[in-house]
GROMACS .gro file of C-alpha atoms in nm:
model
  180
    1UNK     CA    1  -0.236  -1.304   1.131
    2UNK     CA    2  -0.147  -1.183   0.778
    3UNK     CA    3   0.147  -0.973   0.921
    4UNK     CA    4   0.270  -1.266   1.100
    5UNK     CA    5   0.284  -1.477   0.800
    6UNK     CA    6   0.460  -1.202   0.593
    7UNK     CA    7   0.730  -1.169   0.883
    8UNK     CA    8   0.769  -1.543   0.898
    9UNK     CA    9   0.817  -1.557   0.515
   10UNK     CA   10   1.072  -1.269   0.518
   11UNK     CA   11   1.255  -1.427   0.807
   12UNK     CA   12   1.289  -1.767   0.619
   13UNK     CA   13   1.388  -1.594   0.301
   14UNK     CA   14   1.641  -1.379   0.484
   15UNK     CA   15   1.808  -1.685   0.603
   16UNK     CA   16   1.832  -1.817   0.252
   17UNK     CA   17   1.958  -1.488   0.120
   18UNK     CA   18   2.216  -1.440   0.387
   19UNK     CA   19   2.380  -1.762   0.304
   20UNK     CA   20   2.381  -1.665  -0.045
   21UNK     CA   21   2.539  -1.323   0.025
   22UNK     CA   22   2.816  -1.513   0.227
   23UNK     CA   23   2.878  -1.724  -0.063
   24UNK     CA   24   2.927  -1.435  -0.315
   25UNK     CA   25   3.147  -1.147  -0.343
   26UNK     CA   26   2.946  -0.846  -0.216
   27UNK     CA   27   2.988  -0.502  -0.381
   28UNK     CA   28   3.113  -0.217  -0.175
   29UNK     CA   29   2.768  -0.078  -0.119
   30UNK     CA   30   2.612  -0.418  -0.019
   31UNK     CA   31   2.636  -0.320   0.356
   32UNK     CA   32   2.348  -0.085   0.290
   33UNK     CA   33   2.127  -0.376   0.214
   34UNK     CA   34   1.969  -0.584   0.481
   35UNK     CA   35   1.870  -0.943   0.453
   36UNK     CA   36   1.516  -0.818   0.456
   37UNK     CA   37   1.597  -0.605   0.145
   38UNK     CA   38   1.759  -0.901  -0.028
   39UNK     CA   39   1.473  -1.136   0.055
   40UNK     CA   40   1.224  -0.889  -0.073
   41UNK     CA   41   1.413  -0.833  -0.394
   42UNK     CA   42   1.456  -1.207  -0.462
   43UNK     CA   43   1.097  -1.289  -0.376
   44UNK     CA   44   0.954  -1.015  -0.581
   45UNK     CA   45   1.168  -1.115  -0.887
   46UNK     CA   46   1.045  -1.475  -0.847
   47UNK     CA   47   0.688  -1.358  -0.817
   48UNK     CA   48   0.733  -1.162  -1.126
   49UNK     CA   49   0.908  -1.454  -1.317
   50UNK     CA   50   0.650  -1.709  -1.208
   51UNK     CA   51   0.355  -1.491  -1.326
   52UNK     CA   52   0.482  -1.484  -1.688
   53UNK     CA   53   0.336  -1.828  -1.808
   54UNK     CA   54   0.000  -1.708  -1.644
   55UNK     CA   55   0.005  -1.372  -1.822
   56UNK     CA   56   0.101  -1.545  -2.150
   57UNK     CA   57  -0.209  -1.756  -2.146
   58UNK     CA   58  -0.474  -1.470  -2.150
   59UNK     CA   59  -0.423  -1.324  -2.495
   60UNK     CA   60  -0.526  -1.663  -2.654
   61UNK     CA   61  -0.792  -1.781  -2.416
   62UNK     CA   62  -0.958  -1.487  -2.258
   63UNK     CA   63  -1.302  -1.386  -2.355
   64UNK     CA   64  -1.266  -1.035  -2.216
   65UNK     CA   65  -1.024  -0.820  -2.442
   66UNK     CA   66  -0.968  -0.584  -2.162
   67UNK     CA   67  -0.842  -0.888  -1.938
   68UNK     CA   68  -0.621  -0.993  -2.223
   69UNK     CA   69  -0.491  -0.648  -2.271
   70UNK     CA   70  -0.406  -0.628  -1.904
   71UNK     CA   71  -0.223  -0.945  -1.924
   72UNK     CA   72  -0.008  -0.821  -2.215
   73UNK     CA   73   0.071  -0.479  -2.040
   74UNK     CA   74   0.147  -0.659  -1.709
   75UNK     CA   75   0.387  -0.900  -1.888
   76UNK     CA   76   0.584  -0.614  -2.030
   77UNK     CA   77   0.577  -0.431  -1.692
   78UNK     CA   78   0.685  -0.732  -1.499
   79UNK     CA   79   0.980  -0.790  -1.724
   80UNK     CA   80   1.082  -0.410  -1.662
   81UNK     CA   81   1.019  -0.452  -1.287
   82UNK     CA   82   1.256  -0.754  -1.281
   83UNK     CA   83   1.512  -0.538  -1.441
   84UNK     CA   84   1.478  -0.290  -1.161
   85UNK     CA   85   1.490  -0.556  -0.891
   86UNK     CA   86   1.798  -0.730  -1.050
   87UNK     CA   87   1.980  -0.401  -1.065
   88UNK     CA   88   1.935  -0.363  -0.689
   89UNK     CA   89   2.028  -0.722  -0.631
   90UNK     CA   90   2.349  -0.659  -0.822
   91UNK     CA   91   2.407  -0.335  -0.623
   92UNK     CA   92   2.371  -0.543  -0.310
   93UNK     CA   93   2.634  -0.792  -0.433
   94UNK     CA   94   2.393  -1.069  -0.484
   95UNK     CA   95   2.461  -1.287  -0.785
   96UNK     CA   96   2.370  -1.621  -0.917
   97UNK     CA   97   2.041  -1.790  -0.960
   98UNK     CA   98   1.748  -1.677  -0.757
   99UNK     CA   99   1.678  -1.949  -0.497
  100UNK     CA  100   1.307  -1.879  -0.488
  101UNK     CA  101   1.219  -1.920  -0.870
  102UNK     CA  102   1.134  -2.297  -0.793
  103UNK     CA  103   0.929  -2.232  -0.464
  104UNK     CA  104   0.560  -2.253  -0.466
  105UNK     CA  105   0.463  -1.965  -0.240
  106UNK     CA  106   0.154  -1.747  -0.200
  107UNK     CA  107   0.086  -1.544  -0.524
  108UNK     CA  108   0.272  -1.788  -0.744
  109UNK     CA  109   0.069  -1.977  -0.993
  110UNK     CA  110   0.184  -2.347  -0.957
  111UNK     CA  111   0.241  -2.581  -1.243
  112UNK     CA  112  -0.096  -2.747  -1.151
  113UNK     CA  113  -0.275  -2.411  -1.168
  114UNK     CA  114  -0.132  -2.342  -1.506
  115UNK     CA  115  -0.210  -2.680  -1.646
  116UNK     CA  116  -0.577  -2.663  -1.531
  117UNK     CA  117  -0.599  -2.293  -1.659
  118UNK     CA  118  -0.464  -2.398  -2.007
  119UNK     CA  119  -0.761  -2.626  -2.043
  120UNK     CA  120  -1.014  -2.352  -2.001
  121UNK     CA  121  -1.163  -2.091  -2.235
  122UNK     CA  122  -1.379  -1.786  -2.240
  123UNK     CA  123  -1.575  -1.712  -1.920
  124UNK     CA  124  -1.421  -1.998  -1.727
  125UNK     CA  125  -1.084  -1.906  -1.828
  126UNK     CA  126  -1.147  -1.537  -1.724
  127UNK     CA  127  -1.284  -1.622  -1.376
  128UNK     CA  128  -0.991  -1.856  -1.290
  129UNK     CA  129  -0.735  -1.625  -1.447
  130UNK     CA  130  -0.864  -1.328  -1.251
  131UNK     CA  131  -0.860  -1.526  -0.923
  132UNK     CA  132  -0.478  -1.634  -0.991
  133UNK     CA  133  -0.391  -1.273  -1.094
  134UNK     CA  134  -0.557  -1.122  -0.800
  135UNK     CA  135  -0.380  -1.352  -0.552
  136UNK     CA  136  -0.056  -1.264  -0.731
  137UNK     CA  137  -0.101  -0.891  -0.727
  138UNK     CA  138  -0.223  -0.883  -0.364
  139UNK     CA  139   0.096  -1.089  -0.260
  140UNK     CA  140   0.316  -0.833  -0.445
  141UNK     CA  141   0.143  -0.545  -0.271
  142UNK     CA  142   0.169  -0.729   0.062
  143UNK     CA  143   0.532  -0.800   0.046
  144UNK     CA  144   0.618  -0.447  -0.107
  145UNK     CA  145   0.451  -0.282   0.188
  146UNK     CA  146   0.643  -0.491   0.418
  147UNK     CA  147   0.977  -0.409   0.258
  148UNK     CA  148   0.867  -0.040   0.247
  149UNK     CA  149   0.795  -0.030   0.604
  150UNK     CA  150   1.079  -0.260   0.739
  151UNK     CA  151   1.354  -0.256   0.478
  152UNK     CA  152   1.700  -0.114   0.533
  153UNK     CA  153   1.835   0.020   0.203
  154UNK     CA  154   1.659   0.347   0.097
  155UNK     CA  155   1.667   0.230  -0.271
  156UNK     CA  156   1.496  -0.088  -0.187
  157UNK     CA  157   1.235   0.082   0.021
  158UNK     CA  158   1.173   0.335  -0.257
  159UNK     CA  159   1.119   0.079  -0.522
  160UNK     CA  160   0.888  -0.128  -0.283
  161UNK     CA  161   0.673   0.181  -0.242
  162UNK     CA  162   0.664   0.240  -0.612
  163UNK     CA  163   0.567  -0.127  -0.680
  164UNK     CA  164   0.310  -0.126  -0.410
  165UNK     CA  165   0.133   0.167  -0.581
  166UNK     CA  166   0.170   0.011  -0.922
  167UNK     CA  167   0.039  -0.320  -0.830
  168UNK     CA  168  -0.251  -0.162  -0.629
  169UNK     CA  169  -0.330   0.014  -0.950
  170UNK     CA  170  -0.315  -0.305  -1.127
  171UNK     CA  171  -0.559  -0.461  -0.884
  172UNK     CA  172  -0.808  -0.183  -0.961
  173UNK     CA  173  -0.759  -0.232  -1.327
  174UNK     CA  174  -0.815  -0.606  -1.290
  175UNK     CA  175  -1.146  -0.528  -1.117
  176UNK     CA  176  -1.247  -0.309  -1.391
  177UNK     CA  177  -1.151  -0.557  -1.656
  178UNK     CA  178  -1.345  -0.834  -1.484
  179UNK     CA  179  -1.656  -0.606  -1.457
  180UNK     CA  180  -1.640  -0.535  -1.829
   0.00000   0.00000   0.00000
């Protein structure tokens, strides 16, 4: 069932991204990138961007210093990851605003999530923050594995494999931080 949902999301996103590609001026190497690649790059970029406000809350509100430290590290790594994703989008000839930044999709903390979380402190904050971050990281791993296994462009598949490993490691670190 989970694989079906991933395929459905990728198919929907691929439709959005193919229309965007047609509207832009593709780079000469854009033909190596499939709609699956573009959809993954855009979705992952949006997932990273939408996690930023979540990660910024932890240093001021978390009771656990290891959880706060993880949030700071992930904030920096997510920005670096966005740079890698955007570089591949540019290589694919995709320009303009990411159409998925405003979507509420699995793994993306919503405005309501963030508002509720901002009212919490200490242990209550830590528990809810960990739930939201875990959902975010699991979604990143899930879509990265889908791209790694089904993408077209070697550069996108390679980045997806790297990100799947990194975010799996982040999940393990989250578990350790919650246990601390």
